[in-house]
Amino acid sequence: MTQPPRSSAAPPAPGVPTLPTVPPQQPAPARPAPAGARGAVAPPRRTAFAEGADRLRAAAATEPGRLRLIGAVLALLVVAFGAVSAWQADDRAAAADDVLRKSQPLSSAAADIYRSLADANTAASSGFLAGGQETQESRERYEKDIRTAAEKLVLAAGSSDPHSRSAQTIAKLNRLLPEYKGLIERARANNRQGYPLGGAYLRYANDTMQTEMLPAAEDLYTSENERLRGDYAHATPYPWAAIALGLIALAALAWAQHRSYARTNRVLNHGLVAATAATTVVLLWLVVGHSVARAGLDDSYDHGVRSLNVLHDARIASLKARGNENLTLVSRGAETVEVGGEFKDRFDVAFQASMKDLAAGLTAAADLADDEAGERPVRTAAGSMDIWKQRHQQARDADDAGDYQAALRKIIGDRGDEPTGECFDSVDRSLETALKHEKLEFERAAGDGRDAMTGLPAGAALLAVLGAAGALLGIGRRLSEYR
């Protein structure tokens, strides 16, 4: 039988007290090094974002915490929707107001500058053809046109950006206008004394007008039209960002109400219903109001701005034609151009080109006119233009036959002579009537478009605040059940 192994230590003697056995010592745990000690490594500090995320996770672990998060998100969505709606609605309303009160009036002012300069040039040449006996009517017309051009330049300068292309063009016209007036006065002074030098001064003044001033005025007109189109492009697009936020807010509110119903079996939460109603009203107001505004602005462009532009172009063409017609007699064939292998009077060639532009403009204006009041003056202008062409050809035939006085009577004679000036005046008056009518049409349609967004920015902001408050109250009612 195997014996258990014996201990090598002897048993204690009887009566001798035994000492306690001391266990072997374990190494003491290392103490963390004090802060600032050499070689110490501080534990990484957690970021505020991480701590916030932990708090959110802890809050989301309980139903009250989840409700608080839901309430905060709903309020944030509704407020964001209201803020973006107010911003985009106000931005588009401001652009629509610029269309009505700023860019379109400036476009018309630029067209008036061109018309006034061209008409002043026409009046000056007509007075020159009358010789030393320039009529008071011709003189007053010239002075009126110069004043109108100067006033419109001041208006355009006050509304243009300091370093824009329009500002540079206006500065150029302001510099050239007194130079042109000086040339016209020299032409008149020499003409009254019967000096042929007067015709040279008049042609030089006309060249200044045709090659520098009118192109600059046309450039200003083009720039203002581009600005007008830019305002339209800014005012008409739908506010997609606000619409998207509104749909997201409604979806979130619907989900919150469904969640509340599933957990409490209560059909309605008054606060959430109020928030949903406010958000729905803002979204519908935004969509319907902007749709009405867009329709009004589109109508103002299609039946207002386009017609105004065509009529302005037609009026400018008639002014060019009249000026070139007068200069045909002033130059008496001194300036020619080659056309189709033969030399023709330069100003008569320009007259024919301007009459083609006038005919094309009147045709386009008749197509764009949407009522009898707008179409009638255009038809009258077209009839006067046809008579103008006939009388002009009679004047050219007389001039080619060597009868200069007969040709002169056909151009600037009295009404008994049936001059072309009578036809030009009829065309100009008819176009002015059509312009006034189309301007009223534009102002009505653009005003309707702008008014459709009246009150929308402030209303959207107010309803969004009420909606956010309703969402918080609705969630707060649920939270009160846990207290």
Coordinates of C-alpha atoms in Angstrom, one line a residue:
M1 CA 0.0 0.0 0.0
T2 CA 1.4 3.3 -1.0
Q3 CA 2.1 5.8 1.8
P4 CA 1.5 9.4 1.4
P5 CA 4.6 11.5 1.1
R6 CA 5.8 13.0 4.3
S7 CA 6.8 16.5 4.8
S8 CA 10.5 17.1 5.4
A9 CA 9.7 19.6 8.1
A10 CA 9.4 18.2 11.6
P11 CA 6.2 18.7 13.5
P12 CA 6.2 21.2 16.2
A13 CA 7.0 20.1 19.7
P14 CA 4.1 19.9 22.1
G15 CA 3.6 23.2 24.0
V16 CA 5.6 25.2 21.6
P17 CA 3.5 27.9 20.0
T18 CA 3.4 27.9 16.2
L19 CA 4.1 31.1 14.2
P20 CA 1.6 32.1 11.4
T21 CA 2.7 31.3 7.9
V22 CA 3.5 34.3 5.9
P23 CA 2.4 34.1 2.3
P24 CA 4.9 35.0 -0.3
Q25 CA 4.7 38.8 -1.2
Q26 CA 3.2 39.9 -4.5
P27 CA 4.6 42.9 -6.4
A28 CA 2.7 46.1 -5.6
P29 CA 0.6 47.5 -8.5
A30 CA 2.2 50.4 -10.3
R31 CA 0.9 53.8 -9.4
P32 CA 0.0 56.2 -12.2
A33 CA 2.7 58.7 -12.7
P34 CA 1.7 62.2 -11.5
A35 CA 0.7 64.6 -14.2
G36 CA 3.6 66.4 -15.6
A37 CA 6.2 63.7 -14.7
R38 CA 8.7 62.8 -17.4
G39 CA 7.6 59.8 -19.4
A40 CA 3.9 60.0 -18.2
V41 CA 1.2 59.3 -20.8
A42 CA -2.1 61.0 -20.1
P43 CA -5.2 59.1 -21.2
P44 CA -6.9 60.6 -24.4
R45 CA -9.6 63.1 -23.7
R46 CA -12.9 62.5 -25.3
T47 CA -14.3 65.0 -27.7
A48 CA -17.5 67.0 -27.0
F49 CA -19.1 65.3 -30.0
A50 CA -18.4 61.8 -28.6
E51 CA -19.8 62.8 -25.2
G52 CA -22.8 64.3 -26.9
A53 CA -23.3 61.1 -28.9
D54 CA -23.2 59.0 -25.7
R55 CA -25.8 61.2 -24.1
L56 CA -28.0 60.9 -27.1
R57 CA -27.7 57.1 -27.0
A58 CA -28.4 57.1 -23.3
A59 CA -31.5 59.3 -23.9
A60 CA -32.7 57.2 -26.8
A61 CA -32.7 54.1 -24.5
T62 CA -35.8 55.4 -22.7
E63 CA -39.1 56.4 -24.1
P64 CA -39.1 59.9 -22.6
G65 CA -35.6 60.4 -24.1
R66 CA -36.9 59.3 -27.5
L67 CA -39.9 61.6 -27.3
R68 CA -37.6 64.6 -26.5
L69 CA -35.5 63.7 -29.6
I70 CA -38.5 63.4 -31.8
G71 CA -39.9 66.7 -30.6
A72 CA -36.6 68.5 -31.2
V73 CA -36.3 67.1 -34.7
L74 CA -39.9 67.9 -35.6
A75 CA -39.5 71.5 -34.4
L76 CA -36.2 71.9 -36.2
L77 CA -37.7 70.6 -39.5
V78 CA -40.8 72.9 -39.3
V79 CA -38.7 76.0 -38.4
A80 CA -36.2 75.2 -41.2
F81 CA -39.1 74.8 -43.7
G82 CA -40.5 78.1 -42.7
A83 CA -37.2 79.9 -42.8
V84 CA -36.3 78.6 -46.3
S85 CA -39.8 79.3 -47.5
A86 CA -39.7 82.9 -46.2
W87 CA -36.2 83.4 -47.7
Q88 CA -37.0 82.0 -51.2
A89 CA -40.4 83.7 -51.3
D90 CA -38.9 87.1 -50.4
D91 CA -36.1 86.6 -52.9
R92 CA -38.5 86.0 -55.7
A93 CA -40.9 88.7 -54.7
A94 CA -38.0 91.2 -54.7
A95 CA -37.0 90.0 -58.2
A96 CA -40.6 90.4 -59.4
D97 CA -40.7 93.9 -58.0
D98 CA -37.5 94.7 -59.8
V99 CA -39.0 93.5 -63.0
L100 CA -42.0 95.8 -62.5
R101 CA -40.3 98.9 -61.0
K102 CA -36.7 98.8 -62.1
S103 CA -35.4 96.7 -64.9
Q104 CA -38.3 97.1 -67.4
P105 CA -38.6 100.9 -66.8
L106 CA -34.8 101.1 -67.3
S107 CA -35.1 99.1 -70.5
S108 CA -37.8 101.5 -71.7
A109 CA -35.6 104.4 -70.7
A110 CA -32.7 103.0 -72.7
A111 CA -35.0 102.7 -75.7
D112 CA -36.2 106.3 -75.2
I113 CA -32.5 107.4 -75.1
Y114 CA -32.0 105.8 -78.5
R115 CA -35.3 107.1 -79.9
S116 CA -34.6 110.7 -78.6
L117 CA -31.1 110.7 -80.1
A118 CA -32.2 109.4 -83.5
D119 CA -35.2 111.8 -83.6
A120 CA -33.0 114.7 -82.7
N121 CA -30.7 113.7 -85.6
T122 CA -33.7 113.5 -87.9
A123 CA -35.1 116.9 -86.7
A124 CA -31.7 118.5 -87.3
S125 CA -31.4 117.2 -90.8
S126 CA -35.0 118.2 -91.6
G127 CA -34.2 121.7 -90.3
F128 CA -31.1 121.8 -92.4
L129 CA -33.0 120.9 -95.6
A130 CA -35.3 123.9 -94.9
G131 CA -32.2 126.1 -95.4
G132 CA -31.9 129.3 -93.5
Q133 CA -35.7 129.3 -92.8
E134 CA -35.7 126.5 -90.3
T135 CA -39.1 126.2 -88.7
Q136 CA -39.8 126.8 -85.1
E137 CA -41.4 123.4 -84.9
S138 CA -38.3 121.6 -86.1
R139 CA -36.1 123.5 -83.7
E140 CA -38.3 122.8 -80.7
R141 CA -38.5 119.2 -81.6
Y142 CA -34.7 118.9 -81.7
E143 CA -34.3 120.7 -78.4
K144 CA -37.0 118.5 -76.8
D145 CA -35.3 115.3 -78.0
I146 CA -31.9 116.5 -76.6
R147 CA -33.4 117.3 -73.2
T148 CA -35.2 113.9 -73.1
A149 CA -32.0 112.1 -73.9
A150 CA -30.1 114.0 -71.2
E151 CA -32.9 113.3 -68.6
K152 CA -33.0 109.6 -69.4
L153 CA -29.2 109.4 -69.2
V154 CA -29.4 110.8 -65.7
L155 CA -32.1 108.3 -64.8
A156 CA -30.1 105.4 -66.2
A157 CA -26.9 106.5 -64.5
G158 CA -28.6 106.6 -61.1
S159 CA -29.8 103.0 -61.5
S160 CA -26.7 101.4 -62.9
D161 CA -23.8 99.9 -61.0
P162 CA -20.7 102.2 -60.8
H163 CA -18.3 99.9 -62.8
S164 CA -20.8 98.1 -65.0
R165 CA -20.8 98.1 -68.8
S166 CA -24.0 100.3 -68.7
A167 CA -22.2 102.9 -66.5
Q168 CA -19.3 103.1 -69.1
T169 CA -21.8 103.4 -71.9
I170 CA -23.7 106.2 -70.2
A171 CA -20.4 108.1 -69.5
K172 CA -19.6 107.8 -73.2
L173 CA -22.9 109.2 -74.3
N174 CA -22.7 112.0 -71.7
R175 CA -19.3 112.9 -73.3
L176 CA -20.5 112.7 -76.9
L177 CA -23.8 114.5 -76.5
P178 CA -22.4 118.1 -76.1
E179 CA -19.9 117.4 -79.0
Y180 CA -22.8 116.4 -81.2
K181 CA -24.7 119.6 -80.3
G182 CA -21.7 121.7 -81.1
L183 CA -21.4 120.2 -84.6
I184 CA -25.1 120.8 -85.2
E185 CA -24.9 124.4 -84.2
R186 CA -21.9 124.9 -86.5
A187 CA -23.9 123.3 -89.4
R188 CA -26.8 125.6 -88.7
A189 CA -24.6 128.7 -88.5
N190 CA -22.9 127.9 -91.9
N191 CA -26.2 126.9 -93.5
R192 CA -27.9 130.2 -92.5
Q193 CA -25.1 132.1 -94.3
G194 CA -25.4 129.8 -97.3
Y195 CA -21.9 128.2 -96.9
P196 CA -21.6 124.7 -98.3
L197 CA -19.5 123.9 -95.2
G198 CA -22.7 123.5 -93.3
G199 CA -23.5 120.3 -95.1
A200 CA -20.1 118.9 -94.2
Y201 CA -20.6 119.7 -90.5
L202 CA -24.1 118.1 -90.7
R203 CA -22.7 114.9 -92.2
Y204 CA -19.9 114.8 -89.6
A205 CA -22.5 115.2 -86.9
N206 CA -24.6 112.5 -88.5
D207 CA -21.5 110.2 -88.6
T208 CA -20.9 110.9 -84.9
M209 CA -24.5 110.0 -84.2
Q210 CA -24.6 106.9 -86.4
T211 CA -21.2 105.4 -85.7
E212 CA -20.7 106.3 -82.0
M213 CA -23.8 107.6 -80.2
L214 CA -26.5 105.3 -81.6
P215 CA -24.4 102.1 -81.3
A216 CA -23.7 103.1 -77.7
A217 CA -27.4 103.7 -77.0
E218 CA -28.2 100.4 -78.6
D219 CA -25.6 98.7 -76.4
L220 CA -27.2 100.3 -73.3
Y221 CA -30.6 99.1 -74.5
T222 CA -29.2 95.6 -75.0
S223 CA -27.6 95.6 -71.5
E224 CA -30.8 96.7 -69.8
N225 CA -32.7 94.0 -71.7
E226 CA -30.3 91.4 -70.4
R227 CA -30.8 92.7 -66.9
L228 CA -34.5 92.4 -67.4
R229 CA -34.2 88.8 -68.5
G230 CA -32.0 88.1 -65.6
D231 CA -34.6 89.4 -63.2
Y232 CA -37.3 87.2 -64.9
A233 CA -35.0 84.2 -64.6
H234 CA -34.5 85.0 -60.9
A235 CA -38.2 85.5 -60.1
T236 CA -39.9 82.6 -62.0
P237 CA -38.1 79.3 -60.9
Y238 CA -40.0 77.2 -58.3
P239 CA -38.6 77.2 -54.7
W240 CA -37.6 73.6 -54.8
A241 CA -35.6 73.7 -51.7
A242 CA -38.5 75.0 -49.6
I243 CA -40.9 72.5 -51.2
A244 CA -38.6 69.6 -50.5
L245 CA -38.2 70.6 -46.9
G246 CA -42.0 71.0 -46.6
L247 CA -42.6 67.5 -47.8
I248 CA -40.0 66.1 -45.4
A249 CA -41.5 68.0 -42.5
L250 CA -45.0 66.6 -43.4
A251 CA -43.7 63.1 -43.7
A252 CA -42.0 63.4 -40.3
L253 CA -45.1 64.8 -38.6
A254 CA -47.2 62.0 -40.1
W255 CA -44.7 59.4 -38.9
A256 CA -44.8 60.9 -35.4
Q257 CA -48.6 60.8 -35.2
H258 CA -48.7 57.2 -36.4
R259 CA -46.1 56.3 -33.8
S260 CA -48.2 58.0 -31.1
Y261 CA -51.3 56.2 -32.2
A262 CA -49.6 52.8 -32.3
R263 CA -48.3 53.2 -28.7
T264 CA -51.2 55.0 -27.1
N265 CA -54.2 54.0 -29.3
R266 CA -55.1 57.7 -29.4
V267 CA -56.2 58.9 -32.9
L268 CA -55.3 62.5 -32.5
N269 CA -52.5 64.5 -30.9
H270 CA -53.7 68.1 -30.9
G271 CA -50.3 69.6 -31.0
L272 CA -49.0 67.4 -33.8
V273 CA -52.3 68.0 -35.8
A274 CA -51.8 71.8 -35.4
A275 CA -48.2 71.5 -36.6
T276 CA -49.3 69.5 -39.6
A277 CA -52.0 71.9 -40.4
A278 CA -49.6 74.9 -40.2
T279 CA -47.0 73.2 -42.4
T280 CA -49.6 72.2 -44.9
V281 CA -51.0 75.7 -45.2
V282 CA -47.5 77.1 -45.7
L283 CA -46.7 74.5 -48.4
L284 CA -49.9 75.0 -50.3
W285 CA -49.5 78.8 -50.0
L286 CA -46.0 78.5 -51.3
V287 CA -46.9 76.3 -54.3
V288 CA -50.1 78.0 -55.3
G289 CA -48.9 81.5 -54.7
H290 CA -45.7 81.0 -56.7
S291 CA -47.6 79.2 -59.5
V292 CA -49.9 82.2 -59.8
A293 CA -47.0 84.6 -59.7
R294 CA -45.1 82.6 -62.3
A295 CA -48.1 82.6 -64.6
G296 CA -48.5 86.4 -64.2
L297 CA -44.8 87.0 -64.9
D298 CA -44.7 84.7 -67.9
D299 CA -47.8 86.5 -69.3
S300 CA -46.1 89.9 -68.7
Y301 CA -43.1 88.7 -70.6
D302 CA -44.9 87.0 -73.5
H303 CA -47.6 89.7 -74.0
G304 CA -45.7 92.7 -72.6
V305 CA -42.0 92.7 -72.8
R306 CA -41.7 90.9 -76.1
S307 CA -44.3 93.3 -77.7
L308 CA -42.5 96.3 -76.2
N309 CA -39.1 95.2 -77.5
V310 CA -40.5 94.6 -81.0
L311 CA -42.3 98.0 -81.0
H312 CA -39.2 99.8 -79.8
D313 CA -37.1 98.1 -82.5
A314 CA -39.7 99.1 -85.1
R315 CA -39.8 102.7 -83.9
I316 CA -36.0 102.9 -84.0
A317 CA -36.0 101.5 -87.6
S318 CA -38.5 104.2 -88.6
L319 CA -36.3 106.9 -87.1
K320 CA -33.2 105.5 -88.9
A321 CA -35.1 105.5 -92.1
R322 CA -36.3 109.1 -91.7
G323 CA -32.8 110.3 -90.9
N324 CA -31.3 108.5 -93.9
E325 CA -34.0 109.8 -96.1
N326 CA -33.2 113.4 -95.2
L327 CA -29.5 112.8 -95.6
T328 CA -30.0 111.5 -99.1
L329 CA -31.0 115.0 -100.1
V330 CA -28.3 116.7 -97.9
S331 CA -25.5 114.7 -99.4
R332 CA -26.8 114.9 -103.0
G333 CA -25.0 111.8 -104.0
A334 CA -21.7 112.8 -102.5
E335 CA -21.4 109.5 -100.7
T336 CA -22.0 106.2 -102.5
V337 CA -21.6 102.5 -101.9
E338 CA -21.3 99.6 -104.3
V339 CA -24.3 97.3 -104.3
G340 CA -24.7 94.5 -106.8
G341 CA -21.9 95.8 -109.1
E342 CA -23.3 99.4 -109.2
F343 CA -22.8 102.5 -107.1
K344 CA -25.8 103.8 -105.2
D345 CA -26.4 106.6 -102.7
R346 CA -25.1 105.5 -99.3
F347 CA -28.0 107.0 -97.4
D348 CA -30.7 105.7 -99.7
V349 CA -29.3 102.1 -99.3
A350 CA -29.5 102.6 -95.6
F351 CA -33.0 103.9 -95.9
Q352 CA -34.1 100.8 -97.7
A353 CA -32.5 98.5 -95.1
S354 CA -34.3 100.4 -92.3
M355 CA -37.6 100.1 -94.0
K356 CA -37.2 96.4 -94.3
D357 CA -36.5 96.3 -90.5
L358 CA -39.6 98.4 -89.9
A359 CA -41.8 96.1 -92.0
A360 CA -40.4 93.0 -90.1
G361 CA -41.0 94.7 -86.8
L362 CA -44.6 95.7 -87.6
T363 CA -45.3 92.1 -88.7
A364 CA -44.0 90.7 -85.5
A365 CA -45.9 93.3 -83.4
A366 CA -49.1 92.3 -85.1
D367 CA -48.5 88.7 -84.4
L368 CA -47.8 89.4 -80.7
A369 CA -50.8 91.7 -80.2
D370 CA -53.4 89.8 -78.3
D371 CA -56.3 92.3 -78.6
E372 CA -57.8 94.8 -80.9
A373 CA -56.5 97.8 -78.9
G374 CA -52.9 96.5 -79.5
E375 CA -53.4 95.4 -83.1
R376 CA -55.2 98.6 -84.4
P377 CA -52.2 101.0 -84.1
V378 CA -49.9 98.5 -85.6
R379 CA -52.1 98.2 -88.7
T380 CA -52.3 101.9 -89.0
A381 CA -48.5 102.1 -88.9
A382 CA -48.2 99.5 -91.6
G383 CA -50.6 101.4 -93.8
S384 CA -48.6 104.6 -93.3
M385 CA -45.4 102.8 -94.0
D386 CA -46.7 101.6 -97.4
I387 CA -47.6 105.2 -98.4
W388 CA -44.2 106.3 -97.1
K389 CA -42.5 103.9 -99.5
Q390 CA -44.5 105.2 -102.5
R391 CA -43.9 108.9 -101.7
H392 CA -40.2 108.2 -101.1
Q393 CA -39.9 106.6 -104.6
Q394 CA -41.5 109.6 -106.1
A395 CA -39.0 111.8 -104.4
R396 CA -36.1 109.7 -105.7
D397 CA -37.5 109.7 -109.2
A398 CA -37.7 113.5 -109.1
D399 CA -34.2 113.8 -107.7
D400 CA -32.7 111.4 -110.3
A401 CA -34.4 113.5 -113.0
G402 CA -32.6 116.6 -111.7
D403 CA -35.7 118.3 -110.0
Y404 CA -34.2 118.8 -106.6
Q405 CA -36.9 121.2 -105.4
A406 CA -39.7 118.7 -106.3
A407 CA -37.8 116.0 -104.4
L408 CA -37.4 118.3 -101.4
R409 CA -41.1 119.1 -101.4
K410 CA -41.8 115.3 -101.3
I411 CA -39.6 114.9 -98.3
I412 CA -40.2 118.0 -96.1
G413 CA -42.9 119.9 -97.9
D414 CA -46.3 121.1 -96.6
R415 CA -49.2 118.7 -96.2
G416 CA -50.5 119.9 -99.5
D417 CA -47.4 118.4 -101.1
E418 CA -48.0 115.0 -99.4
P419 CA -44.5 114.7 -98.0
T420 CA -43.0 111.6 -96.6
G421 CA -42.6 113.4 -93.3
E422 CA -46.4 113.2 -92.8
C423 CA -46.1 109.4 -93.2
F424 CA -43.2 109.2 -90.8
D425 CA -45.1 111.2 -88.2
S426 CA -48.1 108.8 -88.6
V427 CA -45.9 105.8 -88.1
D428 CA -44.3 107.3 -85.0
R429 CA -47.6 108.3 -83.4
S430 CA -49.1 104.8 -84.1
L431 CA -46.1 103.1 -82.6
E432 CA -46.2 105.3 -79.5
T433 CA -49.9 104.4 -79.0
A434 CA -49.1 100.7 -79.3
L435 CA -46.2 101.1 -76.9
K436 CA -48.5 102.8 -74.3
H437 CA -51.0 100.0 -74.6
E438 CA -48.5 97.2 -74.3
K439 CA -46.8 98.9 -71.3
L440 CA -50.2 98.9 -69.5
E441 CA -50.6 95.2 -70.3
F442 CA -47.1 94.5 -69.0
E443 CA -47.7 96.5 -65.7
R444 CA -51.0 94.7 -65.1
A445 CA -49.7 91.2 -65.6
A446 CA -46.4 91.8 -63.8
G447 CA -48.3 93.5 -60.9
D448 CA -50.5 90.5 -60.6
G449 CA -47.5 88.2 -60.5
R450 CA -45.8 90.3 -57.8
D451 CA -49.0 90.6 -55.7
A452 CA -49.5 86.9 -55.7
M453 CA -46.5 86.6 -53.3
T454 CA -47.6 89.5 -51.0
G455 CA -47.5 88.4 -47.4
L456 CA -46.0 85.0 -48.1
P457 CA -42.6 85.5 -46.5
A458 CA -44.0 86.9 -43.2
G459 CA -46.9 84.4 -43.2
A460 CA -44.5 81.4 -43.8
A461 CA -42.3 82.5 -40.9
L462 CA -45.2 83.0 -38.5
L463 CA -46.9 79.7 -39.4
A464 CA -43.6 77.9 -39.1
V465 CA -43.1 79.2 -35.5
L466 CA -46.7 78.2 -34.6
G467 CA -46.2 74.8 -36.2
A468 CA -42.9 74.2 -34.2
A469 CA -44.7 75.3 -31.0
G470 CA -47.5 72.8 -31.8
A471 CA -45.1 70.0 -32.3
L472 CA -43.3 70.7 -29.0
L473 CA -46.6 70.9 -27.1
G474 CA -47.8 67.7 -28.7
I475 CA -44.7 65.8 -27.7
G476 CA -44.8 67.6 -24.2
R477 CA -48.3 66.2 -23.7
R478 CA -46.9 62.7 -24.2
L479 CA -44.0 63.4 -21.9
S480 CA -46.3 64.5 -19.1
E481 CA -47.7 60.9 -19.0
Y482 CA -44.3 59.7 -17.7
R483 CA -44.1 62.1 -14.7

